[in-house]
Amino acid sequence: MGDLNGADAQPGKTSAIIDELIASVTMTDVESIVREAAERYVVGDKASEARSHITVKGVADFVTDVDTSVQKFVKARLAMRYPRIQFLGEENGEQHVDFNGLYWVLDPIDGTTNLIHDFHHSAISLGLLSGDNTVKALIYQPWSDEMFTAEAGRGAFLNGEPIHVTGESDMSRALVNVGTSPYHHEQADRNFELMRRVFVDSADIRRTGSAALDLAYVACGRADAYFEGSIKLWDYAAGRLIVTEAGGKVGDWNGGGLGHAMETAVLAGTPAIYDLLRTRYLNS
């Protein structure tokens, strides 16, 4: 990022440059890049063959040609449009940035296992971070053509219309999305016991297979909360801003912020349900 990270950079000057770069990023521009990536590689004619080319990265951790094609395309377009902003993506080891600066965080396909099985519930998730904080965010579900967006201090939106968390405060009426942390089988006993306890006390639980969409659904009121024992930075980087701008709370299971943790437990929800889950279940 040139003079943003130089040894002689002046803090005030660097901050002003970062603010200027943030202001230069227009959401309509970024949305168009992500939509084009989805049309070309996720729902287009090439998608069926591309999703069948599967590489196993680890336990229950897969990558397809769709993931890598979307990342390559989005990275290239962002670099052309915003060359001074760093890039971090899930695939191809592109995870080395100066976390004190300004950087994109991309999950090219959140919900790859769903994609492989032609289960149309995945998303492209893109956040713009300044240090520990997400300042602009979008999550795009291409099959339903739903674009969730947020900018810090400006609210959260679904296809341009304002969204807000439900405001639910009664656990017995709450619908709670859960994640199984499938890459960590050693967490299974703890995770499923937590889910059992929450299931018994809530209206119901849901498992969607996409952390980004779980967060987006809390933001727009389709769920009252979401928790998972282990997700990655690219899973939550966009969704946390969308939830908070929609009036919800997001943090780790101890109530702390997420910062730019590469892997963390996450909890999101209406303010009341967030607090109930954290104190009664996740830390009991």
Tab-separated table of C-alpha atoms in Angstrom, residues 14 41 73 78 88 138 143 155 181 257 269:
chain	number	residue	atom	x	y	z
A	14	THR	CA	-1.970	7.701	7.144
A	41	TYR	CA	-19.089	-18.714	-12.289
A	73	PHE	CA	-12.176	-12.585	-10.833
A	78	LEU	CA	-10.940	-4.868	-7.220
A	88	LEU	CA	-7.159	-11.271	1.606
A	138	LEU	CA	-21.851	-7.169	1.236
A	143	TRP	CA	-29.906	-17.997	-6.434
A	155	GLY	CA	-27.484	1.182	8.284
A	181	SER	CA	-17.939	-26.231	12.989
A	257	GLY	CA	-14.997	-8.161	19.868
A	269	GLY	CA	-28.343	-11.825	17.699
